[in-house]
JSON list of C-alpha atoms and ligand atoms in Angstrom, two decimals:
[
{"chain": "A", "resi": 1, "resn": "MET", "atom": "CA", "xyz": [0.09, -0.59, -0.13]},
{"chain": "A", "resi": 2, "resn": "LYS", "atom": "CA", "xyz": [1.54, 3.05, -0.49]},
{"chain": "A", "resi": 3, "resn": "LYS", "atom": "CA", "xyz": [-0.26, 6.99, 0.41]},
{"chain": "A", "resi": 4, "resn": "LYS", "atom": "CA", "xyz": [-0.99, 9.30, -2.39]},
{"chain": "A", "resi": 5, "resn": "LYS", "atom": "CA", "xyz": [-1.44, 13.48, -1.06]},
{"chain": "A", "resi": 6, "resn": "ILE", "atom": "CA", "xyz": [-3.22, 15.63, -3.07]},
{"chain": "A", "resi": 7, "resn": "SER", "atom": "CA", "xyz": [-3.22, 19.48, -3.14]},
{"chain": "A", "resi": 8, "resn": "PHE", "atom": "CA", "xyz": [-4.08, 22.63, -4.15]},
{"chain": "A", "resi": 9, "resn": "GLU", "atom": "CA", "xyz": [-3.57, 26.51, -4.22]},
{"chain": "A", "resi": 10, "resn": "LEU", "atom": "CA", "xyz": [-5.75, 28.76, -3.18]},
{"chain": "A", "resi": 11, "resn": "SER", "atom": "CA", "xyz": [-4.83, 32.58, -4.56]},
{"chain": "A", "resi": 12, "resn": "VAL", "atom": "CA", "xyz": [-5.89, 35.42, -1.45]},
{"chain": "A", "resi": 13, "resn": "PHE", "atom": "CA", "xyz": [-6.76, 39.00, -2.89]},
{"chain": "A", "resi": 14, "resn": "GLU", "atom": "CA", "xyz": [-6.72, 40.88, 0.99]},
{"chain": "A", "resi": 15, "resn": "SER", "atom": "CA", "xyz": [-9.62, 42.81, -0.92]},
{"chain": "A", "resi": 16, "resn": "PHE", "atom": "CA", "xyz": [-11.58, 43.38, -4.52]},
{"chain": "A", "resi": 17, "resn": "ASP", "atom": "CA", "xyz": [-9.42, 46.18, -4.94]},
{"chain": "A", "resi": 18, "resn": "GLU", "atom": "CA", "xyz": [-6.65, 43.72, -5.02]},
{"chain": "A", "resi": 19, "resn": "LEU", "atom": "CA", "xyz": [-8.25, 41.92, -8.23]},
{"chain": "A", "resi": 20, "resn": "SER", "atom": "CA", "xyz": [-7.51, 42.61, -12.11]},
{"chain": "A", "resi": 21, "resn": "GLU", "atom": "CA", "xyz": [-9.92, 45.41, -13.59]},
{"chain": "A", "resi": 22, "resn": "ASP", "atom": "CA", "xyz": [-11.55, 42.69, -15.35]},
{"chain": "A", "resi": 23, "resn": "ARG", "atom": "CA", "xyz": [-12.20, 39.94, -12.37]},
{"chain": "A", "resi": 24, "resn": "GLN", "atom": "CA", "xyz": [-13.10, 42.87, -10.15]},
{"chain": "A", "resi": 25, "resn": "LYS", "atom": "CA", "xyz": [-15.94, 43.80, -13.60]},
{"chain": "A", "resi": 26, "resn": "LEU", "atom": "CA", "xyz": [-16.72, 40.38, -12.89]},
{"chain": "A", "resi": 27, "resn": "MET", "atom": "CA", "xyz": [-16.95, 40.41, -9.83]},
{"chain": "A", "resi": 28, "resn": "LEU", "atom": "CA", "xyz": [-19.44, 43.23, -9.59]},
{"chain": "A", "resi": 29, "resn": "ALA", "atom": "CA", "xyz": [-21.73, 41.22, -11.98]},
{"chain": "A", "resi": 30, "resn": "ALA", "atom": "CA", "xyz": [-21.89, 39.39, -9.34]},
{"chain": "A", "resi": 31, "resn": "ILE", "atom": "CA", "xyz": [-22.51, 41.51, -7.06]},
{"chain": "A", "resi": 32, "resn": "GLU", "atom": "CA", "xyz": [-25.72, 43.33, -8.74]},
{"chain": "A", "resi": 33, "resn": "ALA", "atom": "CA", "xyz": [-26.94, 39.48, -9.29]},
{"chain": "A", "resi": 34, "resn": "ARG", "atom": "CA", "xyz": [-26.18, 38.91, -5.49]},
{"chain": "A", "resi": 35, "resn": "LYS", "atom": "CA", "xyz": [-29.18, 41.83, -4.83]},
{"chain": "A", "resi": 36, "resn": "ASN", "atom": "CA", "xyz": [-32.11, 40.01, -7.20]},
{"chain": "A", "resi": 37, "resn": "ALA", "atom": "CA", "xyz": [-31.93, 36.62, -5.70]},
{"chain": "A", "resi": 38, "resn": "TYR", "atom": "CA", "xyz": [-34.39, 35.03, -3.71]},
{"chain": "A", "resi": 39, "resn": "ALA", "atom": "CA", "xyz": [-34.09, 33.54, -0.77]},
{"chain": "A", "resi": 40, "resn": "PRO", "atom": "CA", "xyz": [-36.52, 34.35, 1.01]},
{"chain": "A", "resi": 41, "resn": "TYR", "atom": "CA", "xyz": [-36.82, 31.44, 3.83]},
{"chain": "A", "resi": 42, "resn": "SER", "atom": "CA", "xyz": [-33.01, 30.96, 4.42]},
{"chain": "A", "resi": 43, "resn": "ASN", "atom": "CA", "xyz": [-32.05, 35.20, 3.55]},
{"chain": "A", "resi": 44, "resn": "PHE", "atom": "CA", "xyz": [-28.72, 34.11, 2.16]},
{"chain": "A", "resi": 45, "resn": "TYR", "atom": "CA", "xyz": [-28.08, 35.89, -0.77]},
{"chain": "A", "resi": 46, "resn": "VAL", "atom": "CA", "xyz": [-26.00, 34.77, -3.75]},
{"chain": "A", "resi": 47, "resn": "GLY", "atom": "CA", "xyz": [-24.93, 36.32, -6.49]},
{"chain": "A", "resi": 48, "resn": "ALA", "atom": "CA", "xyz": [-22.77, 34.49, -9.51]},
{"chain": "A", "resi": 49, "resn": "ALA", "atom": "CA", "xyz": [-21.13, 35.66, -12.78]},
{"chain": "A", "resi": 50, "resn": "VAL", "atom": "CA", "xyz": [-19.63, 33.59, -15.35]},
{"chain": "A", "resi": 51, "resn": "LEU", "atom": "CA", "xyz": [-17.33, 34.77, -17.65]},
{"chain": "A", "resi": 52, "resn": "LEU", "atom": "CA", "xyz": [-17.31, 33.22, -21.48]},
{"chain": "A", "resi": 53, "resn": "GLU", "atom": "CA", "xyz": [-13.85, 32.89, -23.92]},
{"chain": "A", "resi": 54, "resn": "ASN", "atom": "CA", "xyz": [-16.14, 35.41, -25.78]},
{"chain": "A", "resi": 55, "resn": "ASP", "atom": "CA", "xyz": [-16.52, 38.10, -23.51]},
{"chain": "A", "resi": 56, "resn": "GLU", "atom": "CA", "xyz": [-19.93, 38.05, -22.50]},
{"chain": "A", "resi": 57, "resn": "VAL", "atom": "CA", "xyz": [-21.32, 37.51, -18.79]},
{"chain": "A", "resi": 58, "resn": "VAL", "atom": "CA", "xyz": [-24.45, 35.40, -17.68]},
{"chain": "A", "resi": 59, "resn": "ILE", "atom": "CA", "xyz": [-25.49, 35.63, -14.40]},
{"chain": "A", "resi": 60, "resn": "GLY", "atom": "CA", "xyz": [-27.13, 34.24, -11.57]},
{"chain": "A", "resi": 61, "resn": "ASN", "atom": "CA", "xyz": [-28.63, 33.78, -8.27]},
{"chain": "A", "resi": 62, "resn": "ASN", "atom": "CA", "xyz": [-30.39, 31.45, -5.45]},
{"chain": "A", "resi": 63, "resn": "GLN", "atom": "CA", "xyz": [-33.67, 31.20, -6.63]},
{"chain": "A", "resi": 64, "resn": "GLU", "atom": "CA", "xyz": [-35.59, 29.61, -3.59]},
{"chain": "A", "resi": 65, "resn": "ASN", "atom": "CA", "xyz": [-38.68, 27.70, -3.60]},
{"chain": "A", "resi": 66, "resn": "ALA", "atom": "CA", "xyz": [-41.35, 27.08, 0.05]},
{"chain": "A", "resi": 67, "resn": "SER", "atom": "CA", "xyz": [-40.78, 23.26, -1.24]},
{"chain": "A", "resi": 68, "resn": "TYR", "atom": "CA", "xyz": [-36.98, 24.10, -0.09]},
{"chain": "A", "resi": 69, "resn": "PRO", "atom": "CA", "xyz": [-35.45, 20.69, -2.75]},
{"chain": "A", "resi": 70, "resn": "SER", "atom": "CA", "xyz": [-37.37, 22.95, -5.82]},
{"chain": "A", "resi": 71, "resn": "GLY", "atom": "CA", "xyz": [-34.66, 25.73, -4.77]},
{"chain": "A", "resi": 72, "resn": "LEU", "atom": "CA", "xyz": [-31.46, 26.46, -7.01]},
{"chain": "A", "resi": 73, "resn": "CYS", "atom": "CA", "xyz": [-28.17, 27.63, -6.12]},
{"chain": "A", "resi": 74, "resn": "ALA", "atom": "CA", "xyz": [-26.60, 30.96, -7.83]},
{"chain": "A", "resi": 75, "resn": "GLU", "atom": "CA", "xyz": [-23.80, 29.17, -9.34]},
{"chain": "A", "resi": 76, "resn": "ARG", "atom": "CA", "xyz": [-26.11, 26.24, -11.57]},
{"chain": "A", "resi": 77, "resn": "VAL", "atom": "CA", "xyz": [-28.74, 29.38, -12.42]},
{"chain": "A", "resi": 78, "resn": "ALA", "atom": "CA", "xyz": [-25.36, 30.92, -13.79]},
{"chain": "A", "resi": 79, "resn": "ILE", "atom": "CA", "xyz": [-23.52, 27.94, -14.95]},
{"chain": "A", "resi": 80, "resn": "PHE", "atom": "CA", "xyz": [-26.95, 26.00, -16.55]},
{"chain": "A", "resi": 81, "resn": "GLN", "atom": "CA", "xyz": [-28.10, 29.98, -18.66]},
{"chain": "A", "resi": 82, "resn": "ALA", "atom": "CA", "xyz": [-24.41, 29.90, -19.64]},
{"chain": "A", "resi": 83, "resn": "GLY", "atom": "CA", "xyz": [-24.75, 26.67, -21.23]},
{"chain": "A", "resi": 84, "resn": "ALA", "atom": "CA", "xyz": [-28.40, 27.31, -22.24]},
{"chain": "A", "resi": 85, "resn": "LYS", "atom": "CA", "xyz": [-26.64, 30.35, -24.14]},
{"chain": "A", "resi": 86, "resn": "TYR", "atom": "CA", "xyz": [-24.14, 30.06, -25.64]},
{"chain": "A", "resi": 87, "resn": "PRO", "atom": "CA", "xyz": [-23.28, 26.47, -25.97]},
{"chain": "A", "resi": 88, "resn": "GLY", "atom": "CA", "xyz": [-19.93, 25.45, -26.68]},
{"chain": "A", "resi": 89, "resn": "VAL", "atom": "CA", "xyz": [-18.60, 28.07, -25.59]},
{"chain": "A", "resi": 90, "resn": "VAL", "atom": "CA", "xyz": [-15.31, 27.67, -23.54]},
{"chain": "A", "resi": 91, "resn": "ILE", "atom": "CA", "xyz": [-16.29, 29.24, -19.83]},
{"chain": "A", "resi": 92, "resn": "LYS", "atom": "CA", "xyz": [-12.95, 31.02, -18.78]},
{"chain": "A", "resi": 93, "resn": "SER", "atom": "CA", "xyz": [-14.32, 32.16, -15.06]},
{"chain": "A", "resi": 94, "resn": "VAL", "atom": "CA", "xyz": [-17.31, 32.33, -12.29]},
{"chain": "A", "resi": 95, "resn": "ALA", "atom": "CA", "xyz": [-17.60, 34.69, -9.72]},
{"chain": "A", "resi": 96, "resn": "ILE", "atom": "CA", "xyz": [-19.53, 33.89, -6.66]},
{"chain": "A", "resi": 97, "resn": "SER", "atom": "CA", "xyz": [-20.92, 36.13, -3.99]},
{"chain": "A", "resi": 98, "resn": "ALA", "atom": "CA", "xyz": [-22.46, 35.60, -0.89]},
{"chain": "A", "resi": 99, "resn": "SER", "atom": "CA", "xyz": [-24.60, 38.38, 2.38]},
{"chain": "A", "resi": 100, "resn": "SER", "atom": "CA", "xyz": [-26.27, 37.83, 5.01]},
{"chain": "A", "resi": 101, "resn": "LYS", "atom": "CA", "xyz": [-29.30, 38.94, 6.43]},
{"chain": "A", "resi": 102, "resn": "LYS", "atom": "CA", "xyz": [-27.56, 37.48, 10.24]},
{"chain": "A", "resi": 103, "resn": "ASN", "atom": "CA", "xyz": [-24.56, 39.10, 9.99]},
{"chain": "A", "resi": 104, "resn": "THR", "atom": "CA", "xyz": [-22.73, 40.59, 7.80]},
{"chain": "A", "resi": 105, "resn": "LEU", "atom": "CA", "xyz": [-20.31, 38.06, 5.62]},
{"chain": "A", "resi": 106, "resn": "SER", "atom": "CA", "xyz": [-16.90, 38.93, 5.48]},
{"chain": "A", "resi": 107, "resn": "GLU", "atom": "CA", "xyz": [-15.44, 35.68, 4.31]},
{"chain": "A", "resi": 108, "resn": "PRO", "atom": "CA", "xyz": [-16.80, 33.82, 1.10]},
{"chain": "A", "resi": 109, "resn": "ALA", "atom": "CA", "xyz": [-18.86, 31.16, 1.04]},
{"chain": "A", "resi": 110, "resn": "ALA", "atom": "CA", "xyz": [-17.30, 28.31, -0.58]},
{"chain": "A", "resi": 111, "resn": "PRO", "atom": "CA", "xyz": [-19.64, 26.51, -3.56]},
{"chain": "A", "resi": 112, "resn": "CYS", "atom": "CA", "xyz": [-21.94, 23.36, -2.48]},
{"chain": "A", "resi": 113, "resn": "GLY", "atom": "CA", "xyz": [-20.90, 20.16, -3.65]},
{"chain": "A", "resi": 114, "resn": "ASN", "atom": "CA", "xyz": [-24.10, 19.97, -6.40]},
{"chain": "A", "resi": 115, "resn": "CYS", "atom": "CA", "xyz": [-22.62, 22.71, -7.85]},
{"chain": "A", "resi": 116, "resn": "ARG", "atom": "CA", "xyz": [-19.08, 21.81, -7.74]},
{"chain": "A", "resi": 117, "resn": "GLN", "atom": "CA", "xyz": [-20.25, 19.12, -9.84]},
{"chain": "A", "resi": 118, "resn": "ALA", "atom": "CA", "xyz": [-22.42, 21.17, -11.90]},
{"chain": "A", "resi": 119, "resn": "ILE", "atom": "CA", "xyz": [-19.65, 23.88, -12.56]},
{"chain": "A", "resi": 120, "resn": "SER", "atom": "CA", "xyz": [-17.07, 20.23, -13.50]},
{"chain": "A", "resi": 121, "resn": "GLU", "atom": "CA", "xyz": [-19.27, 18.85, -16.17]},
{"chain": "A", "resi": 122, "resn": "TYR", "atom": "CA", "xyz": [-18.46, 21.70, -18.30]},
{"chain": "A", "resi": 123, "resn": "GLU", "atom": "CA", "xyz": [-14.98, 21.65, -16.98]},
{"chain": "A", "resi": 124, "resn": "VAL", "atom": "CA", "xyz": [-14.23, 18.45, -18.00]},
{"chain": "A", "resi": 125, "resn": "ARG", "atom": "CA", "xyz": [-16.71, 18.75, -21.89]},
{"chain": "A", "resi": 126, "resn": "GLN", "atom": "CA", "xyz": [-14.52, 22.13, -22.45]},
{"chain": "A", "resi": 127, "resn": "ALA", "atom": "CA", "xyz": [-11.43, 20.72, -21.47]},
{"chain": "A", "resi": 128, "resn": "SER", "atom": "CA", "xyz": [-10.21, 23.67, -19.42]},
{"chain": "A", "resi": 129, "resn": "ALA", "atom": "CA", "xyz": [-9.66, 24.92, -16.38]},
{"chain": "A", "resi": 130, "resn": "ILE", "atom": "CA", "xyz": [-12.63, 27.69, -15.07]},
{"chain": "A", "resi": 131, "resn": "GLU", "atom": "CA", "xyz": [-11.73, 29.40, -12.41]},
{"chain": "A", "resi": 132, "resn": "LEU", "atom": "CA", "xyz": [-13.00, 30.55, -9.43]},
{"chain": "A", "resi": 133, "resn": "LEU", "atom": "CA", "xyz": [-13.41, 33.32, -7.68]},
{"chain": "A", "resi": 134, "resn": "LEU", "atom": "CA", "xyz": [-15.18, 33.24, -3.92]},
{"chain": "A", "resi": 135, "resn": "MET", "atom": "CA", "xyz": [-16.06, 36.53, -2.21]},
{"chain": "A", "resi": 136, "resn": "GLY", "atom": "CA", "xyz": [-17.77, 37.17, 1.19]},
{"chain": "A", "resi": 137, "resn": "GLU", "atom": "CA", "xyz": [-19.80, 40.91, 1.33]},
{"chain": "A", "resi": 138, "resn": "THR", "atom": "CA", "xyz": [-16.25, 41.76, 2.36]},
{"chain": "A", "resi": 139, "resn": "GLY", "atom": "CA", "xyz": [-12.71, 41.06, 2.81]},
{"chain": "A", "resi": 140, "resn": "GLU", "atom": "CA", "xyz": [-10.85, 38.73, 0.62]},
{"chain": "A", "resi": 141, "resn": "VAL", "atom": "CA", "xyz": [-11.38, 36.78, -2.17]},
{"chain": "A", "resi": 142, "resn": "LEU", "atom": "CA", "xyz": [-10.45, 33.65, -3.03]},
{"chain": "A", "resi": 143, "resn": "LYS", "atom": "CA", "xyz": [-9.14, 32.22, -5.93]},
{"chain": "A", "resi": 144, "resn": "CYS", "atom": "CA", "xyz": [-8.75, 28.32, -7.08]},
{"chain": "A", "resi": 145, "resn": "SER", "atom": "CA", "xyz": [-7.50, 28.32, -10.83]},
{"chain": "A", "resi": 146, "resn": "SER", "atom": "CA", "xyz": [-9.25, 25.25, -11.36]},
{"chain": "A", "resi": 147, "resn": "ILE", "atom": "CA", "xyz": [-12.45, 24.01, -10.21]},
{"chain": "A", "resi": 148, "resn": "SER", "atom": "CA", "xyz": [-11.26, 20.33, -9.94]},
{"chain": "A", "resi": 149, "resn": "ASP", "atom": "CA", "xyz": [-8.85, 21.59, -7.04]},
{"chain": "A", "resi": 150, "resn": "ILE", "atom": "CA", "xyz": [-11.43, 22.15, -5.02]},
{"chain": "A", "resi": 151, "resn": "LEU", "atom": "CA", "xyz": [-13.88, 18.89, -6.20]},
{"chain": "A", "resi": 152, "resn": "PRO", "atom": "CA", "xyz": [-10.31, 16.68, -6.58]},
{"chain": "A", "resi": 153, "resn": "LEU", "atom": "CA", "xyz": [-11.57, 12.95, -7.46]},
{"chain": "A", "resi": 154, "resn": "SER", "atom": "CA", "xyz": [-14.65, 13.92, -8.99]},
{"chain": "A", "resi": 155, "resn": "PHE", "atom": "CA", "xyz": [-17.24, 11.34, -11.09]},
{"chain": "A", "resi": 156, "resn": "ASN", "atom": "CA", "xyz": [-17.30, 12.08, -14.38]},
{"chain": "A", "resi": 157, "resn": "SER", "atom": "CA", "xyz": [-18.25, 11.19, -17.90]},
{"chain": "A", "resi": 158, "resn": "SER", "atom": "CA", "xyz": [-15.14, 9.41, -18.87]},
{"chain": "A", "resi": 159, "resn": "TYR", "atom": "CA", "xyz": [-16.76, 6.45, -16.22]},
{"chain": "A", "resi": 160, "resn": "LEU", "atom": "CA", "xyz": [-19.79, 6.29, -18.93]},
{"chain": "B", "resi": 201, "resn": "THU", "atom": "N1", "xyz": [-26.52, 28.51, -2.22]},
{"chain": "B", "resi": 201, "resn": "THU", "atom": "C1", "xyz": [-25.90, 28.94, -3.43]},
{"chain": "B", "resi": 201, "resn": "THU", "atom": "O1", "xyz": [-26.46, 29.96, -4.05]},
{"chain": "B", "resi": 201, "resn": "THU", "atom": "N2", "xyz": [-25.03, 28.41, -3.45]},
{"chain": "B", "resi": 201, "resn": "THU", "atom": "C2", "xyz": [-24.02, 27.92, -2.88]},
{"chain": "B", "resi": 201, "resn": "THU", "atom": "O2", "xyz": [-22.68, 26.61, -3.00]},
{"chain": "B", "resi": 201, "resn": "THU", "atom": "C3", "xyz": [-24.63, 27.24, -2.09]},
{"chain": "B", "resi": 201, "resn": "THU", "atom": "C4", "xyz": [-25.62, 27.78, -1.00]},
{"chain": "B", "resi": 201, "resn": "THU", "atom": "C5", "xyz": [-28.23, 29.04, -1.48]},
{"chain": "B", "resi": 201, "resn": "THU", "atom": "C6", "xyz": [-28.71, 27.44, -1.15]},
{"chain": "B", "resi": 201, "resn": "THU", "atom": "C7", "xyz": [-30.33, 28.87, -0.60]},
{"chain": "B", "resi": 201, "resn": "THU", "atom": "O3", "xyz": [-30.96, 29.25, -1.44]},
{"chain": "B", "resi": 201, "resn": "THU", "atom": "C8", "xyz": [-29.11, 29.49, -0.06]},
{"chain": "B", "resi": 201, "resn": "THU", "atom": "O4", "xyz": [-27.92, 29.92, -0.80]},
{"chain": "B", "resi": 201, "resn": "THU", "atom": "C9", "xyz": [-28.98, 28.93, 1.49]},
{"chain": "B", "resi": 201, "resn": "THU", "atom": "O5", "xyz": [-28.46, 27.61, 1.36]}
]
């Protein structure tokens, strides 16, 4: 038996201001989208903005439902909309911003497992990395250079 270690590196930006101009623009789109989240049950608001290779930006936000599991996370609303509107266009980056009614979120919220899996499908399909930028309402921004970094050993179409 041998052991294998899987690790990854994150880039940590002290604040939004440290991001490049184009990534600031993308994060601003996520922040704007977050403000239109429909989250009356959790009071937890998430906005996502997807940057495509053709420079289009597609946004999404969480959409909750009285029947809780019928709702959908911001990341999937955004990435499915990108897939629906621009099929086959490479996705470069996804910016995500979260906030809560309870308190000011000064740390990023990481995407849930289902959203990681959904984003991973697009990364595998396009065979190029999808970057993630994660932010709360204020504070640090984390950058993962590939969704596979935060979904190691993922299930994908190669198994089928
Ligand atoms: N949520 C997202 O939109 N993205 C995530 O990655 C985590 C959770 C939403 C779902 C639900 O509307 C609320 O946040 C609380 O879970």
